[in-house]
CSV table of N, CA and C in Angstrom, one decimal:
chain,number,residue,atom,x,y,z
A,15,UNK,N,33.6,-5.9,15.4
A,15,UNK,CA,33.7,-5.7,16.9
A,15,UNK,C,32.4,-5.2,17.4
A,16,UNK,N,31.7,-4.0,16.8
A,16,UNK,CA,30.6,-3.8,17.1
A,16,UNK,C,29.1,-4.7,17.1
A,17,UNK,N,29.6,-5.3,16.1
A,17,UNK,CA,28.5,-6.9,16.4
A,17,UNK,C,28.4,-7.7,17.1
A,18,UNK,N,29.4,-8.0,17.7
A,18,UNK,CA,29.6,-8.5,18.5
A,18,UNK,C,28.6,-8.1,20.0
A,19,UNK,N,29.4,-7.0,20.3
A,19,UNK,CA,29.1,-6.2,21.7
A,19,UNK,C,27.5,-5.8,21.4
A,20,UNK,N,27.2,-5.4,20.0
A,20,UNK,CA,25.8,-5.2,19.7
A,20,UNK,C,24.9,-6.9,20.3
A,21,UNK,N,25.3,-8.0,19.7
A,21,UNK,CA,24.9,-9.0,20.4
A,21,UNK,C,24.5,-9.1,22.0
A,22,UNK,N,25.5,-8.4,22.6
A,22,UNK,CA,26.4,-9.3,24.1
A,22,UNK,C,24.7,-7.9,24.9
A,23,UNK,N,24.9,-6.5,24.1
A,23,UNK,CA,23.4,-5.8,24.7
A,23,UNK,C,21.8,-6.4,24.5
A,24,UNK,N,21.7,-6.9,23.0
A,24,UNK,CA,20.8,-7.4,23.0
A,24,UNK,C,20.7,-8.6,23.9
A,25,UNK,N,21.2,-9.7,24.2
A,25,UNK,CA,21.4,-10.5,25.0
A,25,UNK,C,20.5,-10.2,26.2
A,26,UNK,N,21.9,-9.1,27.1
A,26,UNK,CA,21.4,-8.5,28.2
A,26,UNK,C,20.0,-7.9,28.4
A,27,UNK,N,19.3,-7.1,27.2
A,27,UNK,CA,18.5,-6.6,27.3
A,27,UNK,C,17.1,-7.6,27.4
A,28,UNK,N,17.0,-8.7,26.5
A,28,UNK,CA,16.5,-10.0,26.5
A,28,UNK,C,16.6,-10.8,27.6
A,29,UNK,N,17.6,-11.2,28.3
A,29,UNK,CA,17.3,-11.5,29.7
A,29,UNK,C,16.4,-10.6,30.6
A,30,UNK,N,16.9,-9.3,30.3
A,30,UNK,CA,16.5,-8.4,31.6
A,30,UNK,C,14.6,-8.3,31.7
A,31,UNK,N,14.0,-8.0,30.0
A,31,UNK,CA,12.7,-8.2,29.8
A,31,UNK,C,12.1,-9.4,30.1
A,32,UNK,N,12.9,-10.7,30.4
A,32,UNK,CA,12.4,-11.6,30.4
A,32,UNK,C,12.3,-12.1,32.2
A,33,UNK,N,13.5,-11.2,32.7
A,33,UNK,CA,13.1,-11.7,34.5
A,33,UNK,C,12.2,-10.6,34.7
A,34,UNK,N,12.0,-9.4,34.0
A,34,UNK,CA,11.0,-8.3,34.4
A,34,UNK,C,9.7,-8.7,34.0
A,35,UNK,N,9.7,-9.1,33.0
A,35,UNK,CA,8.1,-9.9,32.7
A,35,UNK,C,7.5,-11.2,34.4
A,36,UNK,N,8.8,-11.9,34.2
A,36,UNK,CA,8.8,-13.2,35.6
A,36,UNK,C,8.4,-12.3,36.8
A,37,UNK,N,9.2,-11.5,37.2
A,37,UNK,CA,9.3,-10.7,38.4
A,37,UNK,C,7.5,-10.0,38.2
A,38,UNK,N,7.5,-9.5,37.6
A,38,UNK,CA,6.2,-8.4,37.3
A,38,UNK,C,4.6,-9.5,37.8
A,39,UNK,N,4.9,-10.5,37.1
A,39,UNK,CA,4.2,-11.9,37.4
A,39,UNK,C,3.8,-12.2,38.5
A,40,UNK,N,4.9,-12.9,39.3
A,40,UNK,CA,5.4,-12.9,40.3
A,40,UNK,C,4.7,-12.2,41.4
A,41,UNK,N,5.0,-10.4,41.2
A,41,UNK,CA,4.6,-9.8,42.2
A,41,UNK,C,3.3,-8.7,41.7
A,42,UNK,N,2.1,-8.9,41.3
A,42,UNK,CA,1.1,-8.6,40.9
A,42,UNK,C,0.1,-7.9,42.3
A,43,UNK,N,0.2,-8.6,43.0
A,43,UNK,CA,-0.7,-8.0,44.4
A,43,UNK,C,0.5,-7.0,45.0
A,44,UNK,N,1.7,-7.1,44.7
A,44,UNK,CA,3.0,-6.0,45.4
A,44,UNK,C,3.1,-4.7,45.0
A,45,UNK,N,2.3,-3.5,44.6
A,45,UNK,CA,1.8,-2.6,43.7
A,45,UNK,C,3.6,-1.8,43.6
A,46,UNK,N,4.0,-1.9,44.9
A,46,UNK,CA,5.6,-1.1,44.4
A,46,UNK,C,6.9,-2.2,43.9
A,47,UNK,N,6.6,-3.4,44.2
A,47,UNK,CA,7.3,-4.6,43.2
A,47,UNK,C,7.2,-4.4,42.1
A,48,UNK,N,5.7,-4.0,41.5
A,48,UNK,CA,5.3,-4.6,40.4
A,48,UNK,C,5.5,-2.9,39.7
A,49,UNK,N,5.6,-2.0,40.1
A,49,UNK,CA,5.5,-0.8,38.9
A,49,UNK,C,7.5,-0.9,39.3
A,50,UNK,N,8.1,-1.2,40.2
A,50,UNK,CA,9.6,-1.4,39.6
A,50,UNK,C,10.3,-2.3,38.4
A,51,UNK,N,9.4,-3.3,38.1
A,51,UNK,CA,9.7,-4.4,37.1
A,51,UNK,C,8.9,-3.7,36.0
A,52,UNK,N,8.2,-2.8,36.1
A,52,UNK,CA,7.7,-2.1,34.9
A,52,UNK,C,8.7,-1.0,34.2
A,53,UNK,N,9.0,-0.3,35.2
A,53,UNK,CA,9.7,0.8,35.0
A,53,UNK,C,11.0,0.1,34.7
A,54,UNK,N,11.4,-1.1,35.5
A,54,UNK,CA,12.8,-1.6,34.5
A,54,UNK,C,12.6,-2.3,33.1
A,55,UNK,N,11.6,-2.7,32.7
A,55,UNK,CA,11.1,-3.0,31.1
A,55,UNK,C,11.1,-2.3,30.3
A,56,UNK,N,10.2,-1.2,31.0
A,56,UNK,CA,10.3,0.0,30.4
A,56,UNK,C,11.5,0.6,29.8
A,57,UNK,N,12.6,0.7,30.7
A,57,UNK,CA,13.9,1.2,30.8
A,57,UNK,C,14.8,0.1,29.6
A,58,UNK,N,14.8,-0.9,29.5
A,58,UNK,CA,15.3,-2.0,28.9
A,58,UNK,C,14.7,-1.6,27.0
A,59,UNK,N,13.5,-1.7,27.2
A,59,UNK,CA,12.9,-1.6,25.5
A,59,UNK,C,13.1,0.2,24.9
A,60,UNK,N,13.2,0.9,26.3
A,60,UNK,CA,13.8,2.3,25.6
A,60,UNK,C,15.3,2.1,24.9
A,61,UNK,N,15.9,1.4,26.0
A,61,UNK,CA,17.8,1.0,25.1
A,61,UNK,C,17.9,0.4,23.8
A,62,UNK,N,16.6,-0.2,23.6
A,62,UNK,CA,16.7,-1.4,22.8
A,62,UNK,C,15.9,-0.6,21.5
A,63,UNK,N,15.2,0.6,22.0
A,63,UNK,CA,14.3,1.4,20.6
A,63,UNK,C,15.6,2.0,19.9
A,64,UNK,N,16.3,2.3,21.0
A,64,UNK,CA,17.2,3.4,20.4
A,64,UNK,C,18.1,2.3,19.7
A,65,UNK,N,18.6,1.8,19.9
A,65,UNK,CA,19.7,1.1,18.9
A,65,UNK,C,19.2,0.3,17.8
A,66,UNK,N,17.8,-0.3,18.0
A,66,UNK,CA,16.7,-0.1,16.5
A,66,UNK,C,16.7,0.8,16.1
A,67,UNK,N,16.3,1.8,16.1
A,67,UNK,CA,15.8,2.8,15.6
A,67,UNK,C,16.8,3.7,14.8
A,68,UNK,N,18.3,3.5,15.6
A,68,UNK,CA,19.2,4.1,14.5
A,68,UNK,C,20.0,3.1,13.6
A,69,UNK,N,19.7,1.8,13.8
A,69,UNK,CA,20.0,0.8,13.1
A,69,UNK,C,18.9,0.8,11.4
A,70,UNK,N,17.9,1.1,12.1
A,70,UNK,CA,17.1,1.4,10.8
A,70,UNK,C,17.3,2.6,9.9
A,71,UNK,N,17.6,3.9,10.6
A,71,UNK,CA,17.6,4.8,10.3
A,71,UNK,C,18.8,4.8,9.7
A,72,UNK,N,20.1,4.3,9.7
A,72,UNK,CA,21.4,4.4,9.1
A,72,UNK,C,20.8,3.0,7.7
A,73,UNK,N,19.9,2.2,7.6
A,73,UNK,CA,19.4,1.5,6.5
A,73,UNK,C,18.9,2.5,5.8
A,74,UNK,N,17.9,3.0,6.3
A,74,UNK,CA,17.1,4.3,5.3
A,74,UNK,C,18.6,5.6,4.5
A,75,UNK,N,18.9,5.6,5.2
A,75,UNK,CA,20.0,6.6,4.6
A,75,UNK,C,21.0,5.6,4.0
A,76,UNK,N,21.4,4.9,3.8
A,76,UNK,CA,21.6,3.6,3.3
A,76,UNK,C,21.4,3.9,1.8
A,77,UNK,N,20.1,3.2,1.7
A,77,UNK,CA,19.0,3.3,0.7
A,77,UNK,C,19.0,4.8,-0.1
A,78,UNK,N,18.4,5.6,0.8
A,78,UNK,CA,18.6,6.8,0.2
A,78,UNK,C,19.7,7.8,-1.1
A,79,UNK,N,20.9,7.4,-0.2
A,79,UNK,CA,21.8,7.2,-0.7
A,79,UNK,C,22.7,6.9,-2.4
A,80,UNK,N,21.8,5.6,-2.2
A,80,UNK,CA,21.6,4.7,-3.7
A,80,UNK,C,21.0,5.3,-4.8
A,81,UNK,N,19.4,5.9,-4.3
A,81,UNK,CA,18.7,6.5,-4.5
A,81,UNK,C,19.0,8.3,-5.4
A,82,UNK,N,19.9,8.7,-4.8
A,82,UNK,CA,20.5,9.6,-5.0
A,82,UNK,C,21.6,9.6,-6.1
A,83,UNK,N,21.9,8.6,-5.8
A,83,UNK,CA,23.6,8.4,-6.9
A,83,UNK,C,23.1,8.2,-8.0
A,84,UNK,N,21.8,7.4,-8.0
A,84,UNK,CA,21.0,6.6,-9.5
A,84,UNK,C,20.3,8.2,-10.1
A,85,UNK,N,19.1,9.3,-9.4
A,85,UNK,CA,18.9,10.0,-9.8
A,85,UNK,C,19.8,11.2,-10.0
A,86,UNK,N,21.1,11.2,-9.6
A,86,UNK,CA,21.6,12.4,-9.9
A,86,UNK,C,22.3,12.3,-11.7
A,87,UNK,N,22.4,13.3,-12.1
A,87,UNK,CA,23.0,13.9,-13.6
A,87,UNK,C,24.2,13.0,-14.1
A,88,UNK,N,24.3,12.0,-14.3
A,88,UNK,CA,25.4,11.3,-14.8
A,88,UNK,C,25.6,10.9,-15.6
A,89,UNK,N,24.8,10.5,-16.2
A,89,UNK,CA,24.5,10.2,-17.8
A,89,UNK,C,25.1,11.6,-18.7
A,90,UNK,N,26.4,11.2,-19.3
A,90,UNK,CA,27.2,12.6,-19.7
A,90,UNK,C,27.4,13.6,-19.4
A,91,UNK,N,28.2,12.8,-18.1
A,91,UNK,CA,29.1,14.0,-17.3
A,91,UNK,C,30.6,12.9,-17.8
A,92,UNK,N,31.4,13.7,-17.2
A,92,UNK,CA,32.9,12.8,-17.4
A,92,UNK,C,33.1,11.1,-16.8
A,93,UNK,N,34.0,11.0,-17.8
A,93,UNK,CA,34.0,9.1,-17.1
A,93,UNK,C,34.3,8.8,-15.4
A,94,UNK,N,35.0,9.8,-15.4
A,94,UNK,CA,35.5,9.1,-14.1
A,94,UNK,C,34.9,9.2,-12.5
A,95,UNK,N,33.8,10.5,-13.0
A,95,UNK,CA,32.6,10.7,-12.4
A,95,UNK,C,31.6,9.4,-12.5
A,96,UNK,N,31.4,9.3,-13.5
A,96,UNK,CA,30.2,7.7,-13.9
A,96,UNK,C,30.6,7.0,-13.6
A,97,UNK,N,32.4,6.4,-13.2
A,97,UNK,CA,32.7,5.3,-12.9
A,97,UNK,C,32.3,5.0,-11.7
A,98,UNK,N,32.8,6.4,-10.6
A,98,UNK,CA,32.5,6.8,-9.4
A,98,UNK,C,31.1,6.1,-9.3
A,99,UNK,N,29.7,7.0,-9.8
A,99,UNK,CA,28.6,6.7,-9.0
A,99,UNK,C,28.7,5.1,-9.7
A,100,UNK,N,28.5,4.7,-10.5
A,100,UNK,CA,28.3,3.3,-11.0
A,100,UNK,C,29.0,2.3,-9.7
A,101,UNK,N,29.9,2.8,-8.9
A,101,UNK,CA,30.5,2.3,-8.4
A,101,UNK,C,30.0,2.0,-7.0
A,102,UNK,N,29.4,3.7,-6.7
A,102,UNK,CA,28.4,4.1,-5.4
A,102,UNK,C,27.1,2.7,-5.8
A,103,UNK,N,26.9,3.0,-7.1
A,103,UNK,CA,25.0,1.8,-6.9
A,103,UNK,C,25.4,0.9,-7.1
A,104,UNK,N,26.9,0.4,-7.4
A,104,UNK,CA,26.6,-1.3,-7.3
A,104,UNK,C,26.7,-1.5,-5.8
A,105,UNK,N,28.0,-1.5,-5.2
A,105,UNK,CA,28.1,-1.7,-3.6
A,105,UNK,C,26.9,-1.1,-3.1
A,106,UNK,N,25.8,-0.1,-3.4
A,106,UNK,CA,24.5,-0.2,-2.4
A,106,UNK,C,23.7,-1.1,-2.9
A,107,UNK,N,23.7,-2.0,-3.9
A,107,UNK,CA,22.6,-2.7,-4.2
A,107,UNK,C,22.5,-3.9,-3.2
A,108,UNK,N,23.8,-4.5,-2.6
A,108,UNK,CA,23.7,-5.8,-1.7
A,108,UNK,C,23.1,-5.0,-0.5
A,109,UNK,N,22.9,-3.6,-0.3
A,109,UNK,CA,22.4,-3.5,1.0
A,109,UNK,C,23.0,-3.2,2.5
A,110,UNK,N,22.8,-2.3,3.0
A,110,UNK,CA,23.3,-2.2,4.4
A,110,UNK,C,22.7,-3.5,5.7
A,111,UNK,N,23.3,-4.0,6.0
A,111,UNK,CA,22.4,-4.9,7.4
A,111,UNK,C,23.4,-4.7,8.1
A,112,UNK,N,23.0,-4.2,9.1
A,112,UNK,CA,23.3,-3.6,10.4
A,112,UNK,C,22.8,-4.7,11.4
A,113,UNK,N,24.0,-5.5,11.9
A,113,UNK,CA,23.8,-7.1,12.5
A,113,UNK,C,24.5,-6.9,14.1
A,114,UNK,N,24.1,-7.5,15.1
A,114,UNK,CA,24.0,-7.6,15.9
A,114,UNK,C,24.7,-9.1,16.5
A,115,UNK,N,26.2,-9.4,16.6
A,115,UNK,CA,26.7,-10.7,16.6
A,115,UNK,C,26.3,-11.3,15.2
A,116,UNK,N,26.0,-11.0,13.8
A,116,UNK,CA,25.9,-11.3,12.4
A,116,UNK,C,24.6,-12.8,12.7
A,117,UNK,N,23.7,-12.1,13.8
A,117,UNK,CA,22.9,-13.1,13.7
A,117,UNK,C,21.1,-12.2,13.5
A,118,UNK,N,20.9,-11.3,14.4
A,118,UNK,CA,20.5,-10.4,14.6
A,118,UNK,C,19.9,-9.2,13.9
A,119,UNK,N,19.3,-9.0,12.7
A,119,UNK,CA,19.5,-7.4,12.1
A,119,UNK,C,18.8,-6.7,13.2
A,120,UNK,N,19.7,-5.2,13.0
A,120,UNK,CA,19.4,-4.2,14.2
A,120,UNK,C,18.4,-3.3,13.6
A,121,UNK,N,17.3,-3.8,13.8
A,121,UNK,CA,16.1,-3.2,12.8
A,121,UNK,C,14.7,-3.0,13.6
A,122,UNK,N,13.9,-2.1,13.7
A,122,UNK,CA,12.4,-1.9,13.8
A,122,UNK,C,12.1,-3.5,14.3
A,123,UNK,N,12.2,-3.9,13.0
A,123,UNK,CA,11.2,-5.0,13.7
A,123,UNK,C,11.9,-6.4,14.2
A,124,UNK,N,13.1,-5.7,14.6
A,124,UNK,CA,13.7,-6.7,15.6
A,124,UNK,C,13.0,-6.3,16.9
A,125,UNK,N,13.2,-5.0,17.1
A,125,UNK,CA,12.8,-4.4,18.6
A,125,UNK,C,11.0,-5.0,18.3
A,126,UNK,N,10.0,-4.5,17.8
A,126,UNK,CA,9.3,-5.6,17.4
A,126,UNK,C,8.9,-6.8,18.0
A,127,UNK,N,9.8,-7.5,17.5
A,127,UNK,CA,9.6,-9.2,17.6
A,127,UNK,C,10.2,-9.4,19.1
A,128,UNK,N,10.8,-8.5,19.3
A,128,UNK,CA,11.2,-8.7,21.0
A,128,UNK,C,9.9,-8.5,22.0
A,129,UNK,N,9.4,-7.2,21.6
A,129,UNK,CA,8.7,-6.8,22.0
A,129,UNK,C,7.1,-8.1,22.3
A,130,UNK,N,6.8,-8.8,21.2
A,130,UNK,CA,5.9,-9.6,21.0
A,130,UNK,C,6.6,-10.9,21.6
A,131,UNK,N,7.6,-11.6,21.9
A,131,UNK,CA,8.1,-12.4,22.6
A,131,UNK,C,8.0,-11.8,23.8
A,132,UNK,N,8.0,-11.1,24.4
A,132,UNK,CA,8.4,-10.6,25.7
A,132,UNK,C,6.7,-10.6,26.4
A,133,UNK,N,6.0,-10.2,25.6
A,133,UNK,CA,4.6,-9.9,26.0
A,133,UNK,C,4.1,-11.6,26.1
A,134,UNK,N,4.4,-11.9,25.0
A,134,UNK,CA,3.9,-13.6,24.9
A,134,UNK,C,4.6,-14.3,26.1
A,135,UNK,N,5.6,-14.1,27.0
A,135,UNK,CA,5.7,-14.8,27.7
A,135,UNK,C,5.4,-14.7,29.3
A,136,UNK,N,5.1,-13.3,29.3
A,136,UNK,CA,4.2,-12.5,30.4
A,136,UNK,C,3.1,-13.4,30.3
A,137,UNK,N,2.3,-13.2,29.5
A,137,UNK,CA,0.7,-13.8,29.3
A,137,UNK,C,0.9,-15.3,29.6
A,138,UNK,N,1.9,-16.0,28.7
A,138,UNK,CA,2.2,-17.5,29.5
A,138,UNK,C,2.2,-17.5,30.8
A,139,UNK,N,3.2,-16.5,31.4
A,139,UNK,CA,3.4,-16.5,32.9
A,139,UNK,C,2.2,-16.7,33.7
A,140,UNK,N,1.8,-15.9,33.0
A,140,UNK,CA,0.0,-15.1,34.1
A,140,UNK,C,-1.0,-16.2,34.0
A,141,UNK,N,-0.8,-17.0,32.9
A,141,UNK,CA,-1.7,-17.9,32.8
A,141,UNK,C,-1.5,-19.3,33.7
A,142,UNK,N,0.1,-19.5,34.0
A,142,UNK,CA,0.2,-20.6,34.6
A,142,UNK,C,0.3,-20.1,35.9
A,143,UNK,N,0.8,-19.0,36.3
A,143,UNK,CA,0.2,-18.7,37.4
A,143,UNK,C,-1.4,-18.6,38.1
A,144,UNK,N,-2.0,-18.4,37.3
A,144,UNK,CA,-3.6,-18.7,37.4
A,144,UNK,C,-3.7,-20.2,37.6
A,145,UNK,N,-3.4,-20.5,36.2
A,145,UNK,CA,-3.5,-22.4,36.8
A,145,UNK,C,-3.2,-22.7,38.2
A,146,UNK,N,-1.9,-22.5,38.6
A,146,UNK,CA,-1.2,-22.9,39.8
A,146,UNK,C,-2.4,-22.6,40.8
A,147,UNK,N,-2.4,-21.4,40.8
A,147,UNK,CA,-3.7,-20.8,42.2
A,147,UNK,C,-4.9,-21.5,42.1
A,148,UNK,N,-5.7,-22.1,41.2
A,148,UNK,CA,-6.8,-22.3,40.8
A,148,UNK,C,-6.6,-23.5,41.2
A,149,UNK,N,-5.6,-24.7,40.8
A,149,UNK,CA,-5.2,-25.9,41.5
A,149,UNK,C,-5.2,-26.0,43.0
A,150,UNK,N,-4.2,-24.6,43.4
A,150,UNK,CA,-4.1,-24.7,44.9
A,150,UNK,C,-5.3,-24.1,45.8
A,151,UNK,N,-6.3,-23.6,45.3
A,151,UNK,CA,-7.3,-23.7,45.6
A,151,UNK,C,-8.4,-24.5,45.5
A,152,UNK,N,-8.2,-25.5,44.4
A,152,UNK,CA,-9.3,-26.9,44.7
A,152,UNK,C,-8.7,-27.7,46.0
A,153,UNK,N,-7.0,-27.7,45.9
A,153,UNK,CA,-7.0,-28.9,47.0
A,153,UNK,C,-7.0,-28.5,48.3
């Protein structure tokens, strides 16, 4: 269920940087247009650090975890103890992925890759907007 709805924000958040990039574009000579489409970007990629950022951080402790069960004292202690951690490092070996609609990992460098899509399509903007002006100023 949480994947889902993890999806349905990232979504939202991804549209939102993507009319705030357009908008920002858009209104470049409007100095209080344009720091509102900032500050809503802004606003958008802080939502979107935080639920990276503990998506990774629940991976790291994840891992850690594993980490722990492997170096702690087990090697002749009682069986049912060894069965136990043996049991802790197999289930961590496939890994935590923390998915977002099971499409998604909710990771660093998902926020990232958003991040660098979102910029890349500002700079598109800006640039076809240049074109455009530069057209409508030859004719």
């Amino acid at each position: 269920m949480l994947s889902v709805m993890l999806f349905g924000v990232f979504f939202i958040f991804l549209l939102t940087s993507c009319s705030a990039s357009f908008s920002a574009v858009m209104s470049l000579e409007d100095v209080p247009d344009f720091s509102q489409c900032v500050a809503i970007y802004m606003l958008v990629i802080i939502g979107t650090s935080i639920f990276c950022g503990f998506g990774t951080l629940l991976s790291e402790e994840y891992e850690a975890m594993k980490n722990a069960a492997w170096s702690s004292d087990w090697i002749g202690s009682p069986v049912p103890y060894q069965r136990c951690i043996l049991f802790i490092m197999s289930v961590s070996n496939k890994g935590l992925n923390f998915m977002a609609g099971k499409i998604v990992p909710v990771t660093n460098s998902t926020l990232m890759g958003m991040l660098n899509e979102s910029m890349s399509l500002f700079m598109f903007l800006l640039t076809m907007k240049d074109k455009s002006e530069k057209s409508s100023l030859e004719k």
